[in-house]
CSV table of C-alpha atoms and ligand atoms in Angstrom, one decimal:
chain,number,residue,atom,x,y,z
P,9,MET,CA,-0.1,0.0,-0.2
P,10,SER,CA,1.3,3.6,-0.8
P,11,THR,CA,1.2,6.3,1.7
P,12,ILE,CA,-1.6,8.3,0.0
P,13,GLU,CA,-3.7,4.9,0.0
P,14,MET,CA,-2.8,4.5,3.7
P,15,MET,CA,-3.7,8.1,4.5
P,16,GLU,CA,-7.1,7.5,2.6
P,17,THR,CA,-7.9,4.5,4.5
P,18,SER,CA,-6.9,5.8,7.6
P,19,MET,CA,-9.1,8.9,7.1
P,20,SER,CA,-11.9,6.7,6.0
P,21,SER,CA,-15.0,6.5,8.5
P,22,ILE,CA,-18.2,4.2,8.2
P,23,GLU,CA,-20.4,7.0,7.4
P,24,GLU,CA,-18.2,9.3,5.4
P,25,GLY,CA,-16.0,6.8,3.6
P,26,PRO,CA,-12.9,8.0,2.0
P,27,PRO,CA,-12.1,11.8,2.0
P,28,ALA,CA,-13.6,13.4,-1.1
P,29,VAL,CA,-10.1,15.3,-1.7
P,30,LEU,CA,-6.6,14.4,-0.4
P,31,VAL,CA,-3.8,16.3,-0.8
P,32,GLN,CA,-0.4,15.1,0.5
P,33,ASP,CA,2.6,17.3,0.9
P,34,LEU,CA,2.3,19.4,-2.5
P,35,TRP,CA,5.1,21.4,-3.6
P,36,LYS,CA,5.1,23.8,-6.9
P,37,ARG,CA,7.7,26.4,-7.8
P,38,TYR,CA,7.7,28.7,-10.7
P,39,GLY,CA,11.2,29.6,-11.5
P,40,ASP,CA,12.5,31.3,-8.2
P,41,VAL,CA,9.1,31.5,-6.9
P,42,GLU,CA,8.2,28.5,-4.2
P,43,ALA,CA,4.3,28.7,-4.7
P,44,VAL,CA,3.2,25.8,-2.8
P,45,ARG,CA,5.6,24.6,0.1
P,46,GLY,CA,4.4,21.2,1.3
P,47,ILE,CA,0.5,21.7,1.6
P,48,SER,CA,-1.5,18.6,3.2
P,49,PHE,CA,-5.1,18.6,4.0
P,50,HIS,CA,-8.2,16.4,3.2
P,51,VAL,CA,-11.8,17.6,2.6
P,52,ARG,CA,-14.6,15.5,3.8
P,53,ARG,CA,-17.5,14.5,1.7
P,54,GLY,CA,-20.4,17.0,1.8
P,55,GLU,CA,-18.3,19.9,3.6
P,56,ILE,CA,-17.5,23.3,2.2
P,57,PHE,CA,-13.7,23.5,2.7
P,58,GLY,CA,-12.1,27.1,2.6
P,59,LEU,CA,-8.7,28.0,1.5
P,60,LEU,CA,-8.2,31.4,2.8
P,61,GLY,CA,-5.2,33.5,2.2
P,62,PRO,CA,-3.7,36.8,0.8
P,63,ASN,CA,-3.1,37.2,-3.0
P,64,GLY,CA,-0.1,35.1,-4.1
P,65,ALA,CA,-0.6,32.8,-1.0
P,66,GLY,CA,-0.6,29.6,-3.4
P,67,LYS,CA,-4.4,29.1,-3.3
P,68,THR,CA,-5.2,29.0,-7.2
P,69,THR,CA,-1.9,26.7,-7.6
P,70,THR,CA,-3.2,24.3,-5.2
P,71,VAL,CA,-6.7,24.0,-6.6
P,72,GLU,CA,-5.0,23.9,-10.3
P,73,ILE,CA,-3.1,20.7,-9.1
P,74,ILE,CA,-6.1,19.2,-7.7
P,75,GLU,CA,-8.0,19.9,-11.2
P,76,GLY,CA,-5.3,18.4,-12.9
P,77,MET,CA,-4.2,21.4,-14.7
P,78,ARG,CA,-0.9,21.7,-13.1
P,79,ARG,CA,1.6,18.9,-12.4
P,80,PRO,CA,3.2,19.2,-8.7
P,81,ASP,CA,6.9,19.2,-8.3
P,82,GLY,CA,6.1,17.0,-5.2
P,83,GLY,CA,3.5,15.4,-3.3
P,84,GLN,CA,0.3,13.6,-4.3
P,85,VAL,CA,-3.5,14.3,-4.8
P,86,ARG,CA,-6.5,12.0,-5.0
P,87,VAL,CA,-10.2,13.0,-6.1
P,88,GLY,CA,-12.5,10.3,-4.9
P,89,GLY,CA,-9.5,8.1,-4.7
P,90,TYR,CA,-8.3,9.0,-8.2
P,91,ASP,CA,-5.0,10.8,-9.3
P,92,PRO,CA,-5.6,13.8,-11.4
P,93,ILE,CA,-2.7,13.2,-13.6
P,94,THR,CA,-2.7,9.3,-14.3
P,95,GLN,CA,-6.6,9.1,-14.0
P,96,ALA,CA,-7.4,12.4,-15.5
P,97,ASP,CA,-10.8,11.0,-17.2
P,98,GLN,CA,-11.7,9.8,-13.8
P,99,VAL,CA,-11.2,13.1,-12.0
P,100,LYS,CA,-12.9,15.2,-14.5
P,101,ARG,CA,-16.0,13.2,-14.4
P,102,ARG,CA,-16.2,13.8,-10.6
P,103,ILE,CA,-15.0,17.4,-10.5
P,104,GLY,CA,-16.6,20.7,-11.4
P,105,VAL,CA,-14.7,24.0,-11.7
P,106,ALA,CA,-16.1,27.4,-12.0
P,107,LEU,CA,-14.6,28.8,-14.9
P,108,GLN,CA,-13.9,32.6,-15.1
P,109,SER,CA,-17.2,33.4,-16.9
P,110,THR,CA,-15.4,36.0,-19.3
P,111,ALA,CA,-14.2,32.7,-21.2
P,112,LEU,CA,-17.7,32.5,-22.8
P,113,PRO,CA,-18.5,34.3,-26.0
P,114,ASP,CA,-20.3,37.4,-25.3
P,115,LYS,CA,-23.4,36.7,-27.6
P,116,ILE,CA,-24.3,33.3,-26.3
P,117,LYS,CA,-27.7,33.0,-24.3
P,118,VAL,CA,-27.6,31.4,-20.6
P,119,ARG,CA,-29.7,28.5,-21.4
P,120,GLU,CA,-27.5,28.0,-24.7
P,121,ALA,CA,-24.4,28.0,-22.7
P,122,LEU,CA,-25.8,25.2,-20.3
P,123,LYS,CA,-26.9,23.1,-23.2
P,124,LEU,CA,-23.5,23.3,-24.9
P,125,PHE,CA,-21.6,22.4,-21.8
P,126,ALA,CA,-24.1,19.5,-20.9
P,127,SER,CA,-23.3,18.2,-24.2
P,128,PHE,CA,-19.8,17.3,-23.4
P,129,TYR,CA,-20.9,15.0,-20.6
P,130,PRO,CA,-23.0,11.6,-20.7
P,131,ARG,CA,-24.3,12.7,-17.2
P,132,ARG,CA,-26.1,15.6,-16.7
P,133,ILE,CA,-28.4,17.8,-14.4
P,134,PRO,CA,-31.5,19.0,-16.2
P,135,VAL,CA,-31.0,23.0,-17.5
P,136,GLY,CA,-34.0,23.8,-15.7
P,137,GLU,CA,-33.0,22.5,-12.4
P,138,LEU,CA,-29.5,24.4,-12.7
P,139,LEU,CA,-31.2,27.7,-13.5
P,140,GLN,CA,-33.4,27.5,-10.2
P,141,LEU,CA,-30.2,26.6,-8.4
P,142,VAL,CA,-28.7,29.6,-9.2
P,143,ALA,CA,-31.6,31.7,-9.5
P,144,LEU,CA,-31.4,32.5,-13.1
P,145,GLN,CA,-34.6,31.3,-14.4
P,146,GLU,CA,-35.8,34.6,-15.6
P,147,LYS,CA,-32.3,35.3,-17.5
P,148,ALA,CA,-32.4,32.0,-19.4
P,149,GLU,CA,-32.9,33.9,-22.7
P,150,SER,CA,-30.6,36.5,-21.8
P,151,VAL,CA,-27.5,37.3,-23.6
P,152,PHE,CA,-24.1,36.5,-21.8
P,153,ASP,CA,-22.5,40.2,-21.8
P,154,THR,CA,-26.2,41.6,-20.7
P,155,LEU,CA,-25.7,39.8,-17.4
P,156,SER,CA,-24.4,41.8,-14.2
P,157,GLY,CA,-20.9,40.5,-12.8
P,158,GLY,CA,-22.8,38.5,-10.1
P,159,GLN,CA,-25.1,37.0,-12.7
P,160,GLN,CA,-22.1,36.0,-14.7
P,161,GLN,CA,-20.6,34.4,-11.8
P,162,ARG,CA,-23.8,32.4,-10.9
P,163,LEU,CA,-23.5,31.0,-14.3
P,164,ALA,CA,-19.9,29.9,-14.1
P,165,VAL,CA,-21.4,28.1,-11.0
P,166,ALA,CA,-24.3,26.5,-13.0
P,167,LEU,CA,-21.6,25.4,-15.7
P,168,ALA,CA,-19.4,23.6,-13.1
P,169,LEU,CA,-22.5,21.8,-12.2
P,170,VAL,CA,-23.7,20.7,-15.4
P,171,ASN,CA,-22.5,16.9,-15.3
P,172,ASP,CA,-23.5,16.5,-11.6
P,173,PRO,CA,-19.8,16.2,-10.1
P,174,ASP,CA,-19.1,15.2,-6.6
P,175,VAL,CA,-16.6,18.1,-6.1
P,176,ILE,CA,-16.9,21.5,-7.0
P,177,ILE,CA,-14.0,24.0,-6.9
P,178,LEU,CA,-14.7,27.6,-6.7
P,179,ASP,CA,-11.6,29.9,-7.1
P,180,GLU,CA,-12.3,33.2,-5.7
P,181,PRO,CA,-15.9,32.9,-6.8
P,182,THR,CA,-16.9,36.5,-5.4
P,183,ALA,CA,-13.8,38.5,-5.9
P,184,GLY,CA,-15.1,42.1,-7.1
P,185,LEU,CA,-18.9,41.3,-6.6
P,186,ASP,CA,-20.8,43.8,-4.5
P,187,PRO,CA,-22.2,42.9,-1.2
P,188,GLN,CA,-25.6,42.0,-2.6
P,189,ALA,CA,-24.4,40.0,-5.6
P,190,ARG,CA,-21.8,38.3,-3.1
P,191,ARG,CA,-24.8,37.2,-0.6
P,192,GLU,CA,-26.6,35.7,-3.6
P,193,LEU,CA,-23.9,33.6,-4.5
P,194,HIS,CA,-23.4,32.5,-1.2
P,195,GLY,CA,-27.0,31.4,-1.0
P,196,VAL,CA,-26.1,29.3,-3.9
P,197,ILE,CA,-23.2,27.7,-2.6
P,198,GLU,CA,-25.3,27.0,0.5
P,199,ARG,CA,-27.9,25.1,-1.8
P,200,MET,CA,-25.1,23.1,-3.4
P,201,ARG,CA,-23.9,21.9,-0.1
P,202,ALA,CA,-27.4,20.9,1.0
P,203,GLY,CA,-27.7,19.2,-2.2
P,204,GLY,CA,-24.7,17.2,-0.9
P,205,LYS,CA,-22.0,18.6,-2.9
P,206,THR,CA,-18.5,18.9,-1.8
P,207,ILE,CA,-17.1,22.5,-2.2
P,208,ILE,CA,-13.5,23.7,-2.3
P,209,LEU,CA,-13.6,27.7,-2.0
P,210,THR,CA,-10.7,29.8,-2.0
P,211,THR,CA,-11.2,33.3,-0.8
P,212,HIS,CA,-9.1,36.3,0.5
P,213,TYR,CA,-12.6,37.3,2.1
P,214,ILE,CA,-12.5,36.4,5.8
P,215,GLU,CA,-16.1,37.1,6.4
P,216,GLU,CA,-16.9,34.6,3.6
P,217,ALA,CA,-14.8,31.7,5.1
P,218,GLU,CA,-16.3,32.4,8.4
P,219,LYS,CA,-19.8,32.4,7.2
P,220,LEU,CA,-19.9,29.7,4.6
P,221,CYS,CA,-16.9,27.4,5.3
P,222,ASP,CA,-17.2,24.0,7.7
P,223,ARG,CA,-13.5,24.3,7.9
P,224,VAL,CA,-10.7,26.6,6.6
P,225,ALA,CA,-7.3,26.3,5.9
P,226,ILE,CA,-5.4,29.4,6.4
P,227,ILE,CA,-2.6,29.7,3.8
P,228,ASP,CA,0.2,32.0,3.8
P,229,ARG,CA,3.3,32.0,1.7
P,230,GLY,CA,2.5,28.7,0.3
P,231,ARG,CA,2.1,26.8,3.7
P,232,ILE,CA,-0.9,26.1,5.6
P,233,ILE,CA,-0.6,27.9,9.0
P,234,ALA,CA,-3.9,26.8,10.5
P,235,LEU,CA,-6.6,24.3,9.9
P,236,ASP,CA,-9.8,23.9,11.7
P,237,THR,CA,-13.7,25.0,11.7
P,238,PRO,CA,-13.9,28.8,12.0
P,239,ARG,CA,-15.5,28.6,15.5
P,240,ARG,CA,-12.4,26.3,16.7
P,241,LEU,CA,-9.7,28.6,15.1
P,242,VAL,CA,-11.3,31.6,16.9
P,243,ALA,CA,-11.6,29.9,20.0
P,244,ARG,CA,-8.1,28.7,20.2
P,245,SER,CA,-6.8,32.1,19.2
P,246,ARG,CA,-5.5,34.5,21.9
P,247,GLY,CA,-7.7,37.3,20.6
P,248,GLN,CA,-9.8,38.9,23.1
P,249,SER,CA,-13.3,40.2,23.2
P,250,ARG,CA,-13.9,43.7,23.0
P,251,ILE,CA,-16.8,45.7,24.9
P,252,ALA,CA,-17.9,48.9,23.3
P,253,PHE,CA,-20.0,51.1,25.1
P,254,ARG,CA,-21.2,54.8,25.3
P,255,THR,CA,-22.2,56.9,28.5
P,256,ALA,CA,-24.1,60.1,28.7
P,257,THR,CA,-21.3,61.9,30.7
P,258,PRO,CA,-17.4,61.5,29.9
P,259,ILE,CA,-15.4,59.0,32.1
P,260,GLU,CA,-12.0,59.1,33.0
P,261,VAL,CA,-10.1,56.2,30.8
P,262,ASN,CA,-7.5,55.4,33.2
P,263,ALA,CA,-10.0,54.4,35.7
P,264,LEU,CA,-11.3,51.7,33.2
P,265,ARG,CA,-8.2,49.9,33.1
P,266,ARG,CA,-8.6,49.0,37.0
P,267,ILE,CA,-11.7,47.0,36.1
P,268,PRO,CA,-10.9,43.3,36.4
P,269,PHE,CA,-10.1,41.4,33.6
P,270,VAL,CA,-9.4,44.5,31.5
P,271,GLN,CA,-6.5,44.2,29.3
P,272,LYS,CA,-6.7,47.6,27.3
P,273,VAL,CA,-8.8,50.5,26.9
P,274,ALA,CA,-9.5,53.0,23.9
P,275,ARG,CA,-11.7,55.8,23.5
P,276,ASN,CA,-12.6,57.2,20.1
P,277,GLU,CA,-15.5,59.3,18.8
P,278,GLU,CA,-18.3,56.5,19.4
P,279,GLY,CA,-17.4,56.1,23.2
P,280,TYR,CA,-15.0,53.7,25.1
P,281,THR,CA,-13.8,50.2,24.1
P,282,VAL,CA,-12.3,47.5,26.7
P,283,TRP,CA,-10.5,44.4,25.5
P,284,THR,CA,-11.1,41.6,28.3
P,285,VAL,CA,-10.2,37.9,28.7
P,286,ASP,CA,-13.5,37.4,30.4
P,287,VAL,CA,-16.4,39.1,28.9
P,288,PRO,CA,-19.3,38.3,31.6
P,289,ARG,CA,-17.3,39.3,34.7
P,290,THR,CA,-16.1,42.2,32.7
P,291,VAL,CA,-19.5,43.7,31.9
P,292,VAL,CA,-20.9,42.9,35.6
P,293,GLU,CA,-17.9,45.0,36.8
P,294,LEU,CA,-18.0,47.6,34.4
P,295,ILE,CA,-21.8,48.4,35.0
P,296,LYS,CA,-21.1,48.4,38.8
P,297,TRP,CA,-18.4,50.8,38.3
P,298,LEU,CA,-20.4,52.9,36.1
P,299,GLU,CA,-23.5,52.9,38.6
P,300,SER,CA,-21.5,53.9,41.4
P,301,GLY,CA,-20.0,56.9,39.6
P,302,ASN,CA,-23.5,57.9,38.5
P,303,HIS,CA,-22.6,57.6,34.8
P,304,GLU,CA,-25.6,56.6,32.7
P,305,LEU,CA,-25.0,53.9,30.1
P,306,LEU,CA,-26.3,54.7,26.6
P,307,ASP,CA,-25.3,51.5,25.1
P,308,LEU,CA,-23.1,48.8,25.2
P,309,HIS,CA,-22.0,45.7,22.8
P,310,VAL,CA,-19.7,42.8,22.8
P,311,MET,CA,-17.4,42.0,19.8
P,312,ARG,CA,-15.9,38.6,19.6
P,313,PRO,CA,-12.7,37.9,18.1
P,314,THR,CA,-12.8,36.8,14.4
P,315,LEU,CA,-11.0,35.2,11.6
P,316,GLU,CA,-9.3,38.5,11.2
P,317,ASP,CA,-7.7,38.5,14.5
P,318,VAL,CA,-6.6,34.8,14.0
P,319,PHE,CA,-5.0,36.0,10.7
P,320,ILE,CA,-3.4,38.8,12.4
P,321,GLU,CA,-1.9,36.6,15.4
P,322,LEU,CA,-0.7,34.1,13.3
P,323,THR,CA,0.9,36.1,10.3
P,324,GLY,CA,1.4,39.7,11.8
P,325,ARG,CA,-0.5,41.6,9.5
P,326,SER,CA,-3.7,41.8,7.9
P,327,ILE,CA,-4.9,39.7,5.0
P,328,ASP,CA,-5.1,42.5,2.6
P,329,ARG,CA,-1.8,43.8,3.4
Y,403,ATP,P1,-4.2,35.2,-6.0
Y,403,ATP,O1,-5.5,35.3,-5.2
Y,403,ATP,O2,-3.7,36.4,-6.5
Y,403,ATP,O3,-4.4,34.2,-7.3
Y,403,ATP,P2,-3.0,32.7,-4.6
Y,403,ATP,O4,-3.1,32.5,-3.4
Y,403,ATP,O5,-4.1,32.1,-5.7
Y,403,ATP,O6,-3.3,34.2,-5.1
Y,403,ATP,P3,-1.2,31.8,-6.5
Y,403,ATP,O7,-2.0,32.3,-8.0
Y,403,ATP,O8,-1.4,30.3,-6.5
Y,403,ATP,O9,-1.8,32.4,-5.2
Y,403,ATP,O10,0.1,32.2,-6.7
Y,403,ATP,C1,1.2,32.0,-5.9
Y,403,ATP,C2,2.8,32.4,-6.0
Y,403,ATP,O11,2.8,31.9,-7.4
Y,403,ATP,C3,2.5,34.0,-6.6
Y,403,ATP,O12,3.8,34.5,-6.2
Y,403,ATP,C4,2.6,34.3,-8.0
Y,403,ATP,O13,2.9,35.3,-8.5
Y,403,ATP,C5,3.3,32.8,-8.5
Y,403,ATP,N1,2.5,32.4,-9.6
Y,403,ATP,C6,1.6,31.9,-9.8
Y,403,ATP,N2,1.4,31.5,-11.4
Y,403,ATP,C7,2.3,31.4,-11.9
Y,403,ATP,C8,2.8,31.2,-13.3
Y,403,ATP,N3,2.5,30.6,-13.9
Y,403,ATP,N4,4.3,31.6,-13.4
Y,403,ATP,C9,5.1,32.1,-12.3
Y,403,ATP,N5,4.8,32.5,-11.2
Y,403,ATP,C10,3.4,32.2,-10.9
């Protein structure tokens, strides 16, 4: 048994079977650039697995190797147990990739594009079902170049689904879309998961990873630096919660530092923020202190650490920088 076969077997469970995708110690270099430096992970059946990282982190290279579009310099990949290089036909049957929609002719109609793509495959999902899934029923007879960016992107997702693949790869599907179009696409992705698909999603939008993904691999400079559910990544971080509040009368910032569990204090135009390692006890102490000083509390809200905080903690910088 090869190492990768042993990994597949050891990661199998009775309910889930072998992982949908297995990536083991992947390496890829372009000239002097080491784009991927020893990446390993597995994707479970039916989950949305996120690759989150800044531009140039190696996300696209990783998914292109999974798709069989690029050869790794080292390491191995299995999709449903098949090797994308030596068993490309088997992998193509099982994987759907959302192409950059600009690859379509401008004058093609939505329905025509779906029929054309479906004609390449023996197994296919009915066009009406696809249109419904991506909420493009009303645009079925519209010409491609009249679609909005969000509609074009939803069409790209529908095209990835025509042959009813098990695994869908979405590389930065919402890049450049406005918040409304992004939310609509998120709905499509969630419906795909509800339909039992396994989804690999690359993104540099932290909120997207946090909202959609069952598990997230944070990638930086060609390596995975953390991998878990968004909730556990945040819970494990040392990031502190913040309590932001406003009062009717000004208060002395230094006095806030003496409240138990408060680690840091800031004042801005909105009011005051305290960082704490224990939200419930700090809230109780803070309110007691405000009452004892006759400071009327106007509002208060708690902000938990986010994946953004986790990213900064791990890399020392924000994802957009
Ligand atoms: P982006 O979101 O910008 O695509 P990414 O995380 O997907 O980023 P990759 O596209 O995989 O990252 O790129 C990883 C590194 O490899 C980057 O430094 C990039 O410039 C480099 N790179 C990617 N493709 C090539 C190529 N064909 N030739 C040379 N260098 C490349």
